[in-house]
């Protein structure tokens, strides 16, 4: 047997983009798991404030050229890659001129939440899964971080559930404190529907709040990680009522608990929250 394959999907990672504590975790955790013997891939958006020259990003021609359909519109997907030499890890960046080529990440210079953040999220989640398919790399575990990846668990349990690339993948979602107080577009949940999905599948996401995105991700994930001590009370209650395997928050930088949790999830040894 080859190495177990572990995919990280995140909207931020040090040193490329540092917005919250997620950036630090998604930098350190993959390296720690690689040292434990996992084969690692990392996907994130190529936001406009990520310096291509400094970070030595270059386009991966064989992966680029796909179109991601959102609300009947074709959106070109460009894939770029950069290496972290100290860790011998590659990070794949999903790029699109309309959605990501901006100087700011989720809000404009006046602090106004981008009106199309819903479509940017849908593009990233769909694009991430299509990129992994094109890589021909079937992950054993997919670990999602940040609200922007919250649709990935739903897509994996519906549209992609029988896809050979993801058929045996286990999905873990890390919950953090809420990042935004705004709501995504009213039509967000409807736009998010893919093949083999209907309105009922996106019902948990429908309100478009940060908490609602977490609710959807919790429902469709195989395991939940509490990544912060400051999680919204309603979200925390949702986790406890989900009957999913849960890795409690740990403030130490010892990632042995993650390694054991991945092993638990892949072996279906369910530990329920009391």
Coordinates of C-alpha atoms in Angstrom, one line a residue:
X1 CA 0.0 0.0 0.0
X2 CA 1.1 3.5 -0.7
X3 CA 1.0 6.5 1.6
X4 CA -2.4 7.7 2.8
X5 CA -3.4 10.8 1.0
X6 CA -4.6 13.9 2.9
X7 CA -6.1 16.9 1.1
X8 CA -6.4 20.3 2.8
X9 CA -8.8 22.9 1.4
X10 CA -8.5 26.4 2.9
X11 CA -9.0 30.0 2.0
X12 CA -5.8 31.1 3.8
X13 CA -2.4 29.7 4.6
X14 CA 0.9 31.2 5.8
X15 CA 3.0 32.7 4.3
X16 CA 0.7 33.4 1.3
X17 CA -2.3 34.9 3.1
X18 CA -2.6 35.5 6.8
X19 CA -6.0 36.7 8.0
X20 CA -6.8 34.6 11.0
X21 CA -5.3 31.7 13.1
X22 CA -6.4 29.4 10.2
X23 CA -3.3 30.5 8.2
X24 CA -1.0 29.3 10.9
X25 CA -2.8 25.9 11.4
X26 CA -3.0 25.2 7.7
X27 CA 0.8 25.9 7.4
X28 CA 1.9 23.8 10.4
X29 CA -0.6 20.9 10.3
X30 CA 0.1 19.7 6.7
X31 CA 3.8 19.6 7.4
X32 CA 3.3 17.7 10.7
X33 CA 1.2 15.1 8.9
X34 CA 3.7 14.9 6.0
X35 CA 6.3 14.0 8.6
X36 CA 3.9 11.3 9.9
X37 CA 3.9 9.7 6.5
X38 CA 0.9 11.3 4.8
X39 CA 1.0 12.4 1.1
X40 CA -0.2 16.0 1.2
X41 CA -2.0 18.3 -1.3
X42 CA -3.2 21.8 -0.4
X43 CA -5.7 24.0 -2.3
X44 CA -6.6 27.6 -1.7
X45 CA -7.8 30.6 -3.8
X46 CA -5.3 32.9 -5.5
X47 CA -6.5 36.2 -4.0
X48 CA -5.2 39.3 -5.7
X49 CA -3.1 40.4 -2.7
X50 CA -1.0 37.2 -3.0
X51 CA 2.2 38.2 -4.7
X52 CA 2.9 35.8 -7.5
X53 CA 6.5 36.9 -8.0
X54 CA 7.6 36.8 -4.4
X55 CA 5.8 33.5 -3.8
X56 CA 7.0 32.1 -7.1
X57 CA 3.6 31.0 -8.4
X58 CA 3.4 29.6 -11.9
X59 CA 0.5 28.3 -13.9
X60 CA -0.1 24.5 -14.3
X61 CA -1.2 24.3 -17.9
X62 CA -2.4 20.7 -17.7
X63 CA -4.8 21.6 -14.9
X64 CA -6.0 24.9 -16.2
X65 CA -8.6 25.4 -18.8
X66 CA -11.7 24.2 -17.1
X67 CA -14.9 26.3 -16.8
X68 CA -16.9 26.3 -13.5
X69 CA -20.6 27.0 -14.1
X70 CA -22.4 29.3 -11.7
X71 CA -25.9 30.6 -12.3
X72 CA -25.6 29.5 -16.0
X73 CA -22.4 31.4 -16.5
X74 CA -19.0 29.9 -17.5
X75 CA -16.2 31.0 -15.3
X76 CA -12.6 30.0 -16.4
X77 CA -10.5 28.3 -13.8
X78 CA -6.7 28.8 -13.8
X79 CA -4.5 26.7 -11.6
X80 CA -1.2 27.9 -10.3
X81 CA 1.2 26.2 -7.9
X82 CA 3.9 27.2 -5.5
X83 CA 6.3 25.2 -3.3
X84 CA 7.2 25.6 0.3
X85 CA 10.9 24.5 0.1
X86 CA 11.4 24.0 3.8
X87 CA 8.5 21.6 3.9
X88 CA 8.7 20.1 0.4
X89 CA 5.0 20.8 0.0
X90 CA 3.1 22.1 -3.0
X91 CA 0.2 24.5 -2.8
X92 CA -2.3 24.7 -5.6
X93 CA -4.0 28.1 -6.2
X94 CA -7.4 28.5 -7.9
X95 CA -7.5 31.7 -9.9
X96 CA -10.2 33.5 -11.8
X97 CA -9.9 37.1 -13.0
X98 CA -13.4 38.2 -12.1
X99 CA -13.6 36.6 -8.7
X100 CA -10.1 36.9 -7.2
X101 CA -8.1 39.6 -8.9
X102 CA -8.9 42.3 -6.3
X103 CA -6.6 44.1 -3.8
X104 CA -8.8 43.0 -0.9
X105 CA -10.1 39.6 0.2
X106 CA -13.7 39.5 1.4
X107 CA -14.5 43.2 1.7
X108 CA -13.6 46.3 -0.3
X109 CA -11.4 49.2 1.0
X110 CA -14.4 50.7 2.8
X111 CA -15.0 47.4 4.6
X112 CA -18.1 46.5 2.6
X113 CA -18.6 42.8 2.2
X114 CA -18.4 41.8 -1.5
X115 CA -21.9 41.2 -3.0
X116 CA -20.6 38.2 -4.9
X117 CA -18.9 36.4 -2.1
X118 CA -21.4 33.7 -2.5
X119 CA -20.4 33.0 -6.1
X120 CA -16.7 33.3 -5.2
X121 CA -17.3 30.6 -2.5
X122 CA -19.2 28.3 -4.9
X123 CA -16.5 28.7 -7.6
X124 CA -13.8 27.8 -5.1
X125 CA -15.6 24.7 -3.7
X126 CA -16.5 23.4 -7.2
X127 CA -13.2 24.3 -8.6
X128 CA -11.3 22.6 -5.8
X129 CA -13.0 19.2 -6.4
X130 CA -12.7 19.4 -10.1
X131 CA -9.0 20.2 -9.7
X132 CA -8.4 17.1 -7.5
X133 CA -10.2 15.0 -10.1
X134 CA -8.0 16.4 -12.9
X135 CA -4.9 15.6 -10.7
X136 CA -6.1 12.0 -10.7
X137 CA -5.3 11.9 -7.0
X138 CA -7.8 10.2 -4.7
X139 CA -7.6 11.5 -1.1
X140 CA -8.3 9.3 1.8
X141 CA -9.1 12.3 4.0
X142 CA -10.2 15.8 3.0
X143 CA -9.8 18.4 5.7
X144 CA -11.6 21.7 5.1
X145 CA -10.8 25.0 6.9
X146 CA -12.7 28.3 6.8
X147 CA -16.2 29.3 5.8
X148 CA -15.2 29.5 2.1
X149 CA -14.8 25.7 2.0
X150 CA -18.1 25.0 3.7
X151 CA -19.9 23.7 0.6
X152 CA -17.3 21.0 -0.1
X153 CA -18.8 18.4 2.4
X154 CA -22.2 18.8 0.8
X155 CA -20.9 18.4 -2.7
X156 CA -18.9 15.3 -1.7
X157 CA -21.9 13.6 -0.2
X158 CA -24.2 14.4 -3.1
X159 CA -22.8 15.2 -6.6
X160 CA -19.4 13.5 -6.1
X161 CA -20.4 10.6 -3.8
X162 CA -19.9 7.9 -6.5
X163 CA -17.0 9.6 -8.2
X164 CA -14.0 7.3 -8.2
X165 CA -11.7 10.1 -7.0
X166 CA -13.8 10.7 -3.9
X167 CA -15.8 7.5 -3.4
X168 CA -13.8 6.5 -0.3
X169 CA -12.8 9.9 1.0
X170 CA -13.7 10.9 4.6
X171 CA -14.5 14.5 5.2
X172 CA -13.4 16.6 8.2
X173 CA -14.4 20.2 8.8
X174 CA -12.7 22.6 11.2
X175 CA -14.9 25.1 13.0
X176 CA -13.5 28.4 14.1
X177 CA -15.1 31.6 15.4
X178 CA -17.4 33.3 13.0
X179 CA -15.5 35.5 10.5
X180 CA -18.3 37.7 9.2
X181 CA -21.6 39.1 10.4
X182 CA -23.1 39.8 6.9
X183 CA -25.2 37.4 4.9
X184 CA -24.4 35.9 1.5
X185 CA -26.8 36.7 -1.4
X186 CA -30.4 35.6 -0.9
X187 CA -30.1 33.2 -3.9
X188 CA -26.8 31.7 -2.6
X189 CA -28.2 28.3 -1.7
X190 CA -30.1 28.0 -5.0
X191 CA -26.9 28.9 -7.0
X192 CA -25.0 26.3 -5.0
X193 CA -27.1 23.4 -6.2
X194 CA -25.2 21.0 -8.5
X195 CA -26.3 17.8 -10.3
X196 CA -27.9 15.2 -8.1
X197 CA -28.9 17.9 -5.6
X198 CA -32.1 19.7 -4.8
X199 CA -33.3 22.5 -2.5
X200 CA -33.5 20.1 0.4
X201 CA -29.7 19.4 0.2
X202 CA -28.8 23.0 0.6
X203 CA -31.5 23.8 3.3
X204 CA -29.0 24.1 6.2
X205 CA -27.0 26.7 4.2
X206 CA -30.0 28.7 3.2
X207 CA -29.7 31.7 5.6
X208 CA -26.3 32.5 4.2
X209 CA -24.8 33.5 7.6
X210 CA -21.4 32.3 8.8
X211 CA -23.3 30.0 11.3
X212 CA -25.5 28.6 8.6
X213 CA -22.4 27.7 6.5
X214 CA -21.0 25.9 9.4
X215 CA -24.4 24.1 10.0
X216 CA -24.3 22.8 6.4
X217 CA -20.7 21.7 6.7
X218 CA -21.4 19.9 10.0
X219 CA -24.3 18.0 8.6
X220 CA -22.3 16.6 5.7
X221 CA -18.9 16.0 7.3
X222 CA -17.7 12.7 8.9
X223 CA -15.8 14.5 11.6
X224 CA -15.6 17.9 13.2
X225 CA -12.6 19.7 14.6
X226 CA -13.1 22.5 17.1
X227 CA -10.3 24.9 16.0
X228 CA -10.9 27.7 18.4
X229 CA -11.9 28.3 22.0
X230 CA -14.3 31.1 20.9
X231 CA -16.9 29.2 18.8
X232 CA -20.4 30.7 18.5
X233 CA -22.7 29.1 21.1
X234 CA -25.3 28.1 18.4
X235 CA -22.6 26.6 16.2
X236 CA -21.2 24.7 19.2
X237 CA -24.7 23.4 20.1
X238 CA -25.1 22.3 16.5
X239 CA -21.9 20.3 16.7
X240 CA -22.9 18.6 19.9
X241 CA -26.3 17.7 18.5
X242 CA -24.8 16.3 15.3
X243 CA -23.7 13.0 16.8
X244 CA -20.5 13.3 14.7
X245 CA -17.0 12.4 15.8
X246 CA -15.4 15.5 17.3
X247 CA -11.8 16.6 18.0
X248 CA -12.0 19.0 20.9
X249 CA -10.0 22.3 20.8
X250 CA -6.4 21.9 21.9
X251 CA -4.3 25.1 22.3
X252 CA -1.0 23.2 22.1
X253 CA 1.0 22.8 18.8
X254 CA 1.1 19.0 19.2
X255 CA -0.6 17.6 16.2
X256 CA -0.6 14.0 17.4
X257 CA -4.3 14.4 18.2
X258 CA -5.0 15.2 14.6
X259 CA -3.1 12.2 13.4
X260 CA -5.1 10.0 15.7
X261 CA -8.4 11.7 14.7
X262 CA -7.7 11.1 11.0
X263 CA -7.0 7.4 11.8
X264 CA -10.2 7.2 13.8
X265 CA -12.3 8.7 11.0
X266 CA -10.8 6.5 8.3
X267 CA -11.4 3.4 10.4
X268 CA -15.0 4.5 11.3
X269 CA -14.4 4.2 15.0
X270 CA -17.0 6.8 16.0
X271 CA -16.6 8.7 19.2
X272 CA -19.7 10.7 20.0
X273 CA -19.9 14.0 21.9
X274 CA -21.6 13.6 25.3

